[in-house]
mmCIF file of C-alpha atoms in Angstrom:
data_model
loop_
_atom_site.group_PDB
_atom_site.id
_atom_site.type_symbol
_atom_site.label_atom_id
_atom_site.label_comp_id
_atom_site.label_asym_id
_atom_site.label_seq_id
_atom_site.Cartn_x
_atom_site.Cartn_y
_atom_site.Cartn_z
ATOM 1 C CA MET A 1 -73.655 325.260 61.345
ATOM 2 C CA GLU A 2 -76.188 326.773 62.803
ATOM 3 C CA LYS A 3 -78.788 328.418 60.492
ATOM 4 C CA VAL A 4 -78.550 331.609 59.869
ATOM 5 C CA PRO A 5 -81.880 333.971 59.056
ATOM 6 C CA SER A 6 -81.867 336.145 55.403
ATOM 7 C CA SER A 7 -82.114 339.123 56.978
ATOM 8 C CA PRO A 8 -81.063 340.808 59.914
ATOM 9 C CA ASP A 9 -85.161 342.828 60.692
ATOM 10 C CA ALA A 10 -86.363 338.385 60.227
ATOM 11 C CA PRO A 11 -86.628 336.415 63.450
ATOM 12 C CA GLY A 12 -83.906 335.355 65.675
ATOM 13 C CA LEU A 13 -84.914 331.535 65.473
ATOM 14 C CA GLU A 14 -87.751 329.590 63.927
ATOM 15 C CA PRO A 15 -90.813 329.706 66.547
ATOM 16 C CA PRO A 16 -91.677 326.568 67.802
ATOM 17 C CA PRO A 17 -95.054 324.300 66.103
ATOM 18 C CA GLY A 18 -97.899 326.560 66.780
ATOM 19 C CA THR A 19 -96.120 329.630 68.269
ATOM 20 C CA THR A 20 -96.064 332.549 66.075
ATOM 21 C CA SER A 21 -93.453 335.526 65.696
ATOM 22 C CA TYR A 22 -94.190 338.864 67.258
ATOM 23 C CA LEU A 23 -91.497 341.382 67.049
ATOM 24 C CA ASN A 24 -93.448 343.841 68.660
ATOM 25 C CA GLY A 25 -95.303 343.181 71.863
ATOM 26 C CA ALA A 26 -93.983 340.416 73.226
ATOM 27 C CA PHE A 27 -93.593 339.179 76.388
ATOM 28 C CA THR A 28 -90.250 339.990 77.904
ATOM 29 C CA LEU A 29 -88.105 340.105 81.354
ATOM 30 C CA GLN A 30 -86.554 343.045 80.446
ATOM 31 C CA PRO A 31 -88.904 345.073 82.535
ATOM 32 C CA TYR A 32 -87.913 343.165 85.487
ATOM 33 C CA LEU A 33 -84.227 343.588 84.530
ATOM 34 C CA ALA A 34 -84.487 346.964 84.826
ATOM 35 C CA VAL A 35 -86.181 346.882 88.124
ATOM 36 C CA GLU A 36 -83.306 344.840 89.180
ATOM 37 C CA VAL A 37 -80.242 346.780 88.093
ATOM 38 C CA ALA A 38 -81.843 350.196 89.389
ATOM 39 C CA ALA A 39 -82.242 348.498 92.732
ATOM 40 C CA ALA A 40 -78.750 347.031 92.718
ATOM 41 C CA ALA A 41 -77.350 350.534 91.441
ATOM 42 C CA ILE A 42 -78.543 352.542 93.709
ATOM 43 C CA LEU A 43 -78.361 350.433 97.054
ATOM 44 C CA THR A 44 -74.381 349.244 96.536
ATOM 45 C CA THR A 45 -73.288 353.209 95.003
ATOM 46 C CA VAL A 46 -75.449 353.927 98.776
ATOM 47 C CA MET A 47 -73.079 351.960 100.266
ATOM 48 C CA VAL A 48 -70.016 352.444 97.945
ATOM 49 C CA ILE A 49 -70.013 356.090 98.989
ATOM 50 C CA ALA A 50 -70.735 355.073 102.998
ATOM 51 C CA ARG A 51 -67.819 352.989 102.256
ATOM 52 C CA VAL A 52 -65.683 355.962 101.121
ATOM 53 C CA TYR A 53 -66.470 358.291 103.487
ATOM 54 C CA THR A 54 -65.997 356.592 106.462
ATOM 55 C CA LYS A 55 -62.733 355.189 105.563
ATOM 56 C CA VAL A 56 -61.290 358.745 103.900
ATOM 57 C CA ARG A 57 -63.819 361.471 106.427
ATOM 58 C CA VAL A 58 -63.400 359.421 109.536
ATOM 59 C CA MET A 59 -61.332 356.815 109.798
ATOM 60 C CA LYS A 60 -58.932 358.373 107.562
ATOM 61 C CA SER A 61 -57.065 355.021 106.826
ATOM 62 C CA VAL A 62 -57.878 353.534 103.178
ATOM 63 C CA THR A 63 -56.769 349.785 102.887
ATOM 64 C CA LEU A 64 -56.158 347.355 100.300
ATOM 65 C CA GLU A 65 -59.827 345.776 100.539
ATOM 66 C CA ASP A 66 -61.118 349.212 100.065
ATOM 67 C CA TYR A 67 -59.707 350.003 96.992
ATOM 68 C CA ALA A 68 -60.646 346.396 95.852
ATOM 69 C CA CYS A 69 -64.251 347.001 96.536
ATOM 70 C CA VAL A 70 -64.456 350.197 94.335
ATOM 71 C CA ILE A 71 -63.027 348.207 91.654
ATOM 72 C CA GLY A 72 -65.167 345.541 91.976
ATOM 73 C CA TRP A 73 -68.001 348.260 92.015
ATOM 74 C CA ALA A 74 -67.399 350.296 89.414
ATOM 75 C CA PHE A 75 -67.047 346.958 86.855
ATOM 76 C CA TYR A 76 -70.266 346.047 88.587
ATOM 77 C CA ILE A 77 -71.945 348.829 87.626
ATOM 78 C CA ALA A 78 -70.021 348.527 83.633
ATOM 79 C CA PHE A 79 -71.722 345.188 83.912
ATOM 80 C CA MET A 80 -74.869 345.931 84.873
ATOM 81 C CA GLY A 81 -75.474 348.759 82.135
ATOM 82 C CA ILE A 82 -74.232 345.975 79.173
ATOM 83 C CA GLN A 83 -77.094 343.729 80.888
ATOM 84 C CA TYR A 84 -79.466 346.372 80.260
ATOM 85 C CA SER A 85 -78.799 347.489 77.434
ATOM 86 C CA CYS A 86 -78.860 343.870 76.217
ATOM 87 C CA GLY A 87 -82.102 343.948 77.713
ATOM 88 C CA ARG A 88 -83.022 346.779 75.690
ATOM 89 C CA HIS A 89 -82.127 344.629 72.611
ATOM 90 C CA GLY A 90 -84.479 341.584 73.418
ATOM 91 C CA GLN A 91 -82.533 340.228 75.962
ATOM 92 C CA GLY A 92 -85.425 338.199 78.504
ATOM 93 C CA THR A 93 -87.205 337.876 75.578
ATOM 94 C CA HIS A 94 -87.978 334.679 73.152
ATOM 95 C CA GLN A 95 -85.491 334.445 70.814
ATOM 96 C CA TRP A 96 -88.302 333.942 67.925
ATOM 97 C CA ASN A 97 -89.300 337.903 68.722
ATOM 98 C CA VAL A 98 -86.814 339.360 68.509
ATOM 99 C CA PRO A 99 -84.780 340.601 65.208
ATOM 100 C CA TYR A 100 -81.761 338.400 64.562
ATOM 101 C CA LYS A 101 -79.685 341.619 64.724
ATOM 102 C CA ASN A 102 -80.493 342.311 68.505
ATOM 103 C CA VAL A 103 -79.858 338.319 68.456
ATOM 104 C CA GLN A 104 -76.132 339.490 67.830
ATOM 105 C CA TYR A 105 -76.169 342.328 69.487
ATOM 106 C CA ASN A 106 -76.427 339.845 72.520
ATOM 107 C CA TRP A 107 -74.309 337.124 71.474
ATOM 108 C CA GLN A 108 -71.499 340.258 71.304
ATOM 109 C CA TYR A 109 -71.980 342.491 73.957
ATOM 110 C CA SER A 110 -73.173 339.296 76.815
ATOM 111 C CA ASN A 111 -69.638 338.168 75.762
ATOM 112 C CA TYR A 112 -67.906 341.907 77.456
ATOM 113 C CA GLY A 113 -70.312 341.419 80.134
ATOM 114 C CA ASP A 114 -68.733 338.111 81.229
ATOM 115 C CA MET A 115 -65.152 339.568 81.586
ATOM 116 C CA LEU A 116 -66.620 342.369 83.309
ATOM 117 C CA TYR A 117 -68.180 340.599 85.686
ATOM 118 C CA SER A 118 -65.589 337.814 86.175
ATOM 119 C CA ILE A 119 -63.339 341.127 87.280
ATOM 120 C CA SER A 120 -65.547 342.491 89.785
ATOM 121 C CA LEU A 121 -66.787 339.049 91.158
ATOM 122 C CA LEU A 122 -63.075 338.801 91.947
ATOM 123 C CA SER A 123 -62.816 342.340 93.348
ATOM 124 C CA VAL A 124 -64.936 342.173 95.384
ATOM 125 C CA LYS A 125 -64.097 338.796 96.536
ATOM 126 C CA LEU A 126 -60.494 339.986 97.339
ATOM 127 C CA SER A 127 -62.332 342.717 99.375
ATOM 128 C CA ILE A 128 -63.937 340.233 101.781
ATOM 129 C CA LEU A 129 -60.743 338.027 101.892
ATOM 130 C CA LEU A 130 -58.310 340.754 102.523
ATOM 131 C CA ILE A 131 -61.097 342.267 105.283
ATOM 132 C CA ILE A 132 -61.185 338.599 107.395
ATOM 133 C CA GLN A 133 -57.286 338.243 107.118
ATOM 134 C CA ARG A 134 -56.735 341.995 108.744
ATOM 135 C CA ILE A 135 -59.288 341.648 111.659
ATOM 136 C CA PHE A 136 -58.803 337.951 112.086
ATOM 137 C CA CYS A 137 -55.450 337.170 111.008
ATOM 138 C CA SER A 138 -52.927 339.692 111.072
ATOM 139 C CA VAL A 139 -51.143 338.722 114.398
ATOM 140 C CA ARG A 140 -51.140 334.925 114.593
ATOM 141 C CA LYS A 141 -49.896 332.727 111.216
ATOM 142 C CA ASN A 142 -52.422 330.124 111.998
ATOM 143 C CA ILE A 143 -54.900 327.501 110.046
ATOM 144 C CA PRO A 144 -57.107 329.989 109.453
ATOM 145 C CA TYR A 145 -54.761 332.685 108.108
ATOM 146 C CA TYR A 146 -52.821 330.147 105.243
ATOM 147 C CA LEU A 147 -56.443 329.154 104.409
ATOM 148 C CA ILE A 148 -57.520 332.727 103.963
ATOM 149 C CA ILE A 149 -54.517 333.127 101.397
ATOM 150 C CA PHE A 150 -55.322 330.130 99.670
ATOM 151 C CA LEU A 151 -58.654 331.466 98.633
ATOM 152 C CA ILE A 152 -57.235 334.739 97.725
ATOM 153 C CA ALA A 153 -54.873 332.483 95.254
ATOM 154 C CA VAL A 154 -57.326 330.027 94.155
ATOM 155 C CA ASN A 155 -60.242 332.577 93.542
ATOM 156 C CA THR A 156 -57.469 335.334 91.659
ATOM 157 C CA GLY A 157 -56.057 331.942 89.518
ATOM 158 C CA PHE A 158 -59.546 331.067 88.733
ATOM 159 C CA TYR A 159 -61.293 334.521 87.338
ATOM 160 C CA ILE A 160 -58.334 335.571 85.770
ATOM 161 C CA ALA A 161 -58.451 332.546 83.868
ATOM 162 C CA PHE A 162 -61.793 332.946 83.359
ATOM 163 C CA LEU A 163 -61.599 336.380 82.322
ATOM 164 C CA ILE A 164 -59.328 335.196 79.184
ATOM 165 C CA VAL A 165 -61.233 332.021 78.415
ATOM 166 C CA PRO A 166 -64.283 334.239 77.652
ATOM 167 C CA ALA A 167 -61.943 336.596 75.805
ATOM 168 C CA ALA A 168 -60.883 333.781 73.376
ATOM 169 C CA GLN A 169 -64.473 331.853 73.519
ATOM 170 C CA CYS A 170 -64.481 331.743 69.871
ATOM 171 C CA ILE A 171 -61.156 331.607 66.700
ATOM 172 C CA PRO A 172 -62.050 334.642 65.293
ATOM 173 C CA ARG A 173 -63.689 336.730 67.813
ATOM 174 C CA THR A 174 -66.066 337.567 65.075
ATOM 175 C CA LYS A 175 -67.799 334.190 65.380
ATOM 176 C CA ILE A 176 -69.294 334.794 68.624
ATOM 177 C CA TRP A 177 -72.078 336.906 66.702
ATOM 178 C CA ASN A 178 -71.504 335.075 63.309
ATOM 179 C CA PRO A 179 -71.715 331.879 63.893
ATOM 180 C CA ASP A 180 -71.990 331.334 60.110
ATOM 181 C CA ALA A 181 -68.170 332.441 59.964
ATOM 182 C CA ALA A 182 -65.679 329.547 59.657
ATOM 183 C CA GLY A 183 -63.475 328.932 62.828
ATOM 184 C CA HIS A 184 -64.408 327.122 66.127
ATOM 185 C CA CYS A 185 -66.108 328.213 69.905
ATOM 186 C CA ILE A 186 -66.453 327.004 73.230
ATOM 187 C CA GLN A 187 -69.549 326.235 74.264
ATOM 188 C CA PRO A 188 -70.529 329.249 76.703
ATOM 189 C CA SER A 189 -72.822 327.070 79.186
ATOM 190 C CA LYS A 190 -70.269 325.041 80.218
ATOM 191 C CA LEU A 191 -67.994 327.951 80.974
ATOM 192 C CA TYR A 192 -70.880 329.625 82.823
ATOM 193 C CA ILE A 193 -71.434 326.329 84.849
ATOM 194 C CA ALA A 194 -67.932 325.456 85.794
ATOM 195 C CA SER A 195 -67.762 329.668 86.879
ATOM 196 C CA GLY A 196 -71.278 329.013 89.045
ATOM 197 C CA ILE A 197 -69.931 325.395 90.934
ATOM 198 C CA PHE A 198 -66.777 326.943 91.634
ATOM 199 C CA ASN A 199 -68.354 330.779 92.849
ATOM 200 C CA PHE A 200 -70.666 328.047 95.371
ATOM 201 C CA ILE A 201 -67.449 326.519 96.604
ATOM 202 C CA SER A 202 -65.709 329.733 97.583
ATOM 203 C CA ASP A 203 -68.441 331.061 98.914
ATOM 204 C CA ILE A 204 -69.232 328.305 100.771
ATOM 205 C CA ALA A 205 -65.149 328.534 102.465
ATOM 206 C CA MET A 206 -65.324 331.815 102.523
ATOM 207 C CA LEU A 207 -68.387 332.248 104.943
ATOM 208 C CA SER A 208 -67.338 329.105 107.109
ATOM 209 C CA VAL A 209 -63.783 331.491 107.739
ATOM 210 C CA PRO A 210 -65.010 333.966 109.689
ATOM 211 C CA LEU A 211 -67.915 332.146 111.526
ATOM 212 C CA TYR A 212 -65.859 329.844 112.739
ATOM 213 C CA LEU A 213 -63.179 332.614 114.063
ATOM 214 C CA VAL A 214 -66.402 334.712 115.554
ATOM 215 C CA TRP A 215 -67.743 331.744 117.115
ATOM 216 C CA ASN A 216 -64.101 330.662 119.102
ATOM 217 C CA LEU A 217 -63.413 334.340 120.474
ATOM 218 C CA GLN A 218 -64.701 335.446 123.760
ATOM 219 C CA MET A 219 -67.716 337.742 123.629
ATOM 220 C CA SER A 220 -71.498 338.087 124.246
ATOM 221 C CA MET A 221 -73.961 336.269 122.279
ATOM 222 C CA ARG A 222 -75.813 339.265 120.977
ATOM 223 C CA ARG A 223 -72.312 340.279 119.571
ATOM 224 C CA LYS A 224 -71.135 337.199 118.014
ATOM 225 C CA ILE A 225 -74.877 336.862 116.272
ATOM 226 C CA GLY A 226 -74.337 340.657 114.956
ATOM 227 C CA VAL A 227 -70.913 339.811 113.405
ATOM 228 C CA SER A 228 -72.277 336.437 112.373
ATOM 229 C CA ILE A 229 -74.930 338.353 110.525
ATOM 230 C CA VAL A 230 -72.287 340.635 108.477
ATOM 231 C CA PHE A 231 -70.389 338.412 106.847
ATOM 232 C CA GLY A 232 -73.659 335.905 106.064
ATOM 233 C CA THR A 233 -74.943 337.960 103.842
ATOM 234 C CA GLY A 234 -72.710 336.617 101.943
ATOM 235 C CA GLY A 235 -74.721 333.076 102.562
ATOM 236 C CA LEU A 236 -77.437 334.847 100.144
ATOM 237 C CA ALA A 237 -74.344 334.811 96.882
ATOM 238 C CA CYS A 238 -74.139 331.331 97.967
ATOM 239 C CA ILE A 239 -77.529 330.935 96.675
ATOM 240 C CA ALA A 240 -77.588 333.314 93.574
ATOM 241 C CA ALA A 241 -74.570 330.904 93.030
ATOM 242 C CA ILE A 242 -76.992 327.645 93.041
ATOM 243 C CA CYS A 243 -79.742 329.094 91.104
ATOM 244 C CA ARG A 244 -77.028 330.619 88.499
ATOM 245 C CA ILE A 245 -75.875 326.837 88.101
ATOM 246 C CA VAL A 246 -79.331 325.820 87.978
ATOM 247 C CA PHE A 247 -80.485 328.361 85.004
ATOM 248 C CA ASN A 248 -77.411 328.175 82.785
ATOM 249 C CA ASN A 249 -77.929 324.562 82.587
ATOM 250 C CA ASN A 250 -80.797 325.821 80.816
ATOM 251 C CA LEU A 251 -78.290 326.974 77.797
ATOM 252 C CA GLY A 252 -77.123 323.751 77.047
ATOM 253 C CA HIS A 253 -80.520 322.631 76.079
ATOM 254 C CA THR A 254 -82.198 325.259 73.961
ATOM 255 C CA LYS A 255 -81.642 327.029 71.487
ATOM 256 C CA ASP A 256 -83.709 330.384 72.516
ATOM 257 C CA TYR A 257 -80.817 332.419 73.716
ATOM 258 C CA THR A 258 -81.924 335.286 74.340
ATOM 259 C CA TYR A 259 -84.486 334.415 76.701
ATOM 260 C CA THR A 260 -82.656 331.544 78.597
ATOM 261 C CA HIS A 261 -79.484 333.549 79.356
ATOM 262 C CA ALA A 262 -81.293 336.810 81.016
ATOM 263 C CA GLN A 263 -82.368 334.099 84.026
ATOM 264 C CA PRO A 264 -78.779 333.353 84.839
ATOM 265 C CA THR A 265 -78.219 337.029 84.807
ATOM 266 C CA MET A 266 -80.552 338.445 86.742
ATOM 267 C CA TRP A 267 -78.950 335.668 89.286
ATOM 268 C CA SER A 268 -75.559 337.168 88.335
ATOM 269 C CA ILE A 269 -76.795 340.662 89.293
ATOM 270 C CA ALA A 270 -77.903 339.542 92.763
ATOM 271 C CA GLU A 271 -74.899 337.126 93.250
ATOM 272 C CA ILE A 272 -72.072 340.362 93.470
ATOM 273 C CA ALA A 273 -74.894 342.864 94.803
ATOM 274 C CA PHE A 274 -74.814 340.594 98.231
ATOM 275 C CA GLY A 275 -70.993 340.608 97.789
ATOM 276 C CA LEU A 276 -70.608 344.040 98.006
ATOM 277 C CA ILE A 277 -73.073 344.651 100.671
ATOM 278 C CA CYS A 278 -71.088 341.904 102.665
ATOM 279 C CA THR A 279 -67.986 343.615 102.261
ATOM 280 C CA ASN A 280 -69.638 347.444 103.086
ATOM 281 C CA LEU A 281 -71.575 346.431 106.091
ATOM 282 C CA VAL A 282 -68.470 345.542 108.011
ATOM 283 C CA VAL A 283 -67.690 349.357 107.684
ATOM 284 C CA LEU A 284 -71.000 351.041 107.926
ATOM 285 C CA PRO A 285 -71.105 350.564 112.301
ATOM 286 C CA ARG A 286 -68.449 353.348 112.426
ATOM 287 C CA LEU A 287 -70.369 355.504 110.708
ATOM 288 C CA LEU A 288 -73.298 354.769 112.096
ATOM 289 C CA GLN A 289 -71.314 355.643 115.685
ATOM 290 C CA HIS A 290 -69.541 358.415 114.061
ATOM 291 C CA LEU A 291 -73.258 360.372 113.082
ATOM 292 C CA LYS A 292 -73.837 359.537 116.608
ATOM 293 C CA GLU A 293 -71.014 361.709 117.731
ATOM 294 C CA VAL A 294 -71.843 364.317 115.204
ATOM 295 C CA ILE A 295 -75.559 364.591 115.343
ATOM 296 C CA PRO A 296 -75.786 365.916 119.196
ATOM 297 C CA SER A 297 -72.916 367.979 119.320
ATOM 298 C CA THR A 298 -74.417 369.680 116.689
ATOM 299 C CA THR A 299 -77.581 370.111 118.563
ATOM 300 C CA HIS A 300 -76.365 371.558 120.973
ATOM 301 C CA SER A 301 -74.407 374.070 119.653
ATOM 302 C CA ALA A 302 -77.644 374.903 117.504
ATOM 303 C CA ALA A 303 -79.304 375.553 121.061
ATOM 304 C CA LYS A 304 -76.300 377.148 122.523
ATOM 305 C CA HIS A 305 -76.310 379.426 119.446
ATOM 306 C CA LEU A 306 -80.248 380.344 120.199
ATOM 307 C CA ARG A 307 -79.666 381.083 123.956
ATOM 308 C CA ASN A 308 -76.663 383.512 123.367
ATOM 309 C CA ASN A 309 -79.080 385.254 120.294
ATOM 310 C CA SER A 310 -81.977 385.766 122.947
ATOM 311 C CA SER A 311 -79.398 386.989 126.122
ATOM 312 C CA ASN A 312 -78.377 389.952 123.541
ATOM 313 C CA ASN A 313 -81.644 391.090 122.715
ATOM 314 C CA GLY A 314 -82.598 391.059 125.983
ATOM 315 C CA GLY A 315 -83.015 394.611 128.295
ATOM 316 C CA THR A 316 -79.933 395.823 129.986
ATOM 317 C CA ALA A 317 -81.298 394.493 133.651
ATOM 318 C CA LYS A 318 -81.698 391.366 131.731
ATOM 319 C CA GLY A 319 -78.421 391.225 130.677
ATOM 320 C CA GLU A 320 -76.776 391.928 134.152
ATOM 321 C CA TRP A 321 -78.747 388.954 135.314
ATOM 322 C CA SER A 322 -77.770 387.165 132.520
ATOM 323 C CA GLN A 323 -73.599 388.474 133.175
ATOM 324 C CA LEU A 324 -74.256 386.756 136.517
ATOM 325 C CA ASP A 325 -76.013 383.528 136.010
ATOM 326 C CA GLU A 326 -73.422 382.874 133.314
ATOM 327 C CA ARG A 327 -70.269 384.116 135.907
ATOM 328 C CA GLN A 328 -72.115 381.306 138.185
ATOM 329 C CA ASP A 329 -72.597 378.702 135.357
ATOM 330 C CA GLY A 330 -69.068 379.352 134.583
ATOM 331 C CA ARG A 331 -67.430 378.714 138.232
ATOM 332 C CA SER A 332 -69.585 375.594 138.440
ATOM 333 C CA LYS A 333 -68.561 374.375 135.208
ATOM 334 C CA GLY A 334 -65.041 374.837 135.664
ATOM 335 C CA GLU A 335 -65.699 372.995 138.978
ATOM 336 C CA TRP A 336 -67.224 369.517 137.444
ATOM 337 C CA ALA A 337 -64.968 369.883 134.089
ATOM 338 C CA ARG A 338 -61.585 369.043 136.339
ATOM 339 C CA MET A 339 -63.583 366.973 138.029
ATOM 340 C CA GLU A 340 -64.470 365.100 134.905
ATOM 341 C CA GLU A 341 -60.911 365.317 133.781
ATOM 342 C CA ARG A 342 -59.667 363.961 136.979
ATOM 343 C CA ALA A 343 -61.927 360.926 136.028
ATOM 344 C CA ASP A 344 -61.189 360.809 132.389
ATOM 345 C CA SER A 345 -57.505 360.921 133.501
ATOM 346 C CA ASP A 346 -57.815 357.856 135.446
ATOM 347 C CA ARG A 347 -60.064 356.019 133.231
ATOM 348 C CA ARG A 348 -57.118 356.268 130.691
ATOM 349 C CA PHE A 349 -54.729 354.813 133.212
ATOM 350 C CA PHE A 350 -56.529 351.653 133.736
ATOM 351 C CA LYS A 351 -57.680 351.447 130.207
ATOM 352 C CA GLU A 352 -53.797 351.683 129.294
ATOM 353 C CA GLU A 353 -52.463 349.119 131.996
ATOM 354 C CA ALA A 354 -55.598 346.409 131.603
ATOM 355 C CA LYS A 355 -55.781 344.131 128.279
ATOM 356 C CA LEU A 356 -58.205 344.223 125.869
ATOM 357 C CA GLY A 357 -61.142 341.924 125.827
ATOM 358 C CA ASP A 358 -62.084 340.529 122.144
ATOM 359 C CA GLU A 359 -65.048 342.648 121.752
ATOM 360 C CA GLU A 360 -62.427 345.895 121.684
ATOM 361 C CA ALA A 361 -60.012 344.120 120.126
ATOM 362 C CA LEU A 362 -62.728 343.266 117.207
ATOM 363 C CA ASP A 363 -63.737 347.186 116.947
ATOM 364 C CA ALA A 364 -60.161 348.124 117.352
ATOM 365 C CA SER A 365 -59.123 346.101 114.332
ATOM 366 C CA VAL A 366 -62.306 347.181 112.405
ATOM 367 C CA SER A 367 -61.720 350.341 112.507
ATOM 368 C CA GLY A 368 -57.940 350.458 112.919
ATOM 369 C CA THR A 369 -58.142 353.415 113.888
ATOM 370 C CA ALA A 370 -57.871 352.574 117.840
ATOM 371 C CA GLY A 371 -54.564 352.389 119.784
ATOM 372 C CA LEU A 372 -52.823 351.838 123.122
ATOM 373 C CA GLY A 373 -52.007 355.160 124.975
ATOM 374 C CA ASP A 374 -48.921 355.474 123.051
ATOM 375 C CA GLY A 375 -51.076 355.618 119.805
ATOM 376 C CA SER A 376 -49.726 352.488 118.502
ATOM 377 C CA PRO A 377 -52.273 350.384 116.896
ATOM 378 C CA ARG A 378 -54.888 347.608 118.692
ATOM 379 C CA PRO A 379 -53.585 343.811 117.893
ATOM 380 C CA PRO A 380 -56.530 342.221 116.516
ATOM 381 C CA PRO A 381 -58.700 339.370 118.496
ATOM 382 C CA VAL A 382 -56.584 335.993 118.709
ATOM 383 C CA PRO A 383 -59.468 333.427 118.076
ATOM 384 C CA ARG A 384 -59.384 330.795 121.883
ATOM 385 C CA LYS A 385 -57.672 327.165 121.219
#
């Protein structure tokens, strides 16, 4: 049984030989944790807001992966809030410099954080997998289609299990933060290592599917690289998962929980952030396209308004000349409008008759709004065999 300090305000651990406890002013990783939490919260929140705006206002098409993304982001914010609070109570500080009552706080709330982490990461991964399925595999039920279904099932099963196991880490649960209580517990470091290994393997599998499909499509090299970069941001999550495994392994070889646990926690924050970035980058090009269309239109309207005001403030003669110019411009513009209308009609006719290339099909699948002449949705690209 672990030796428990005699007072809640006593140091949470006996200091190593030759080391003195400093309950105030000791070195801590908490400032770095706070900066990471703030940066991750701002970045992911901005990207999720941009995604929601794009899907609701621009594309007017909300799909299942959008709900999964928002749920994952909400639990991610809650997860980071708990980790920040743990940092304020000694996480990132050597345990012999932390009051025992704060160590208990870290034990208790880190356990809650583990459950939030599972829900958040599962939701983010489901969002990515559903996007891959909709873009690449909604027409033909081929091997990649069944592989994605398999990944969805395996990830769901694992993270539900990882949600249940921390909830039952100790029986009774109060033993999590009261180690001197009667009962028994599962070693948490083993859970963290198992989670990290699974995350790394599943991330590699999720990354491989879209990259394989993209490079088997017939599109320009530049476009292939661009799409690969979007999904390739998931590779950063793989790196974070590896680092998390390394630091979680240290938890099983030390009693300095408050300091050692902060390091894999920071990599957990980065891991989910990279996943959220990946699932949102797929939608952001559509928002940029929308802004390119809206901004010139707004500028043109403002310029036209200024010209009208200027013409109204002129003298009678100037007004007559302006009216004459407007009639002349109206005739010219009318002729150009009719010519452009006929050209647009021809372009639409030939476009409806021709088959979409892979690039156009990919755009249609991402936006979910582009359709054929009758308004039916365009099929996603089918990879070449």
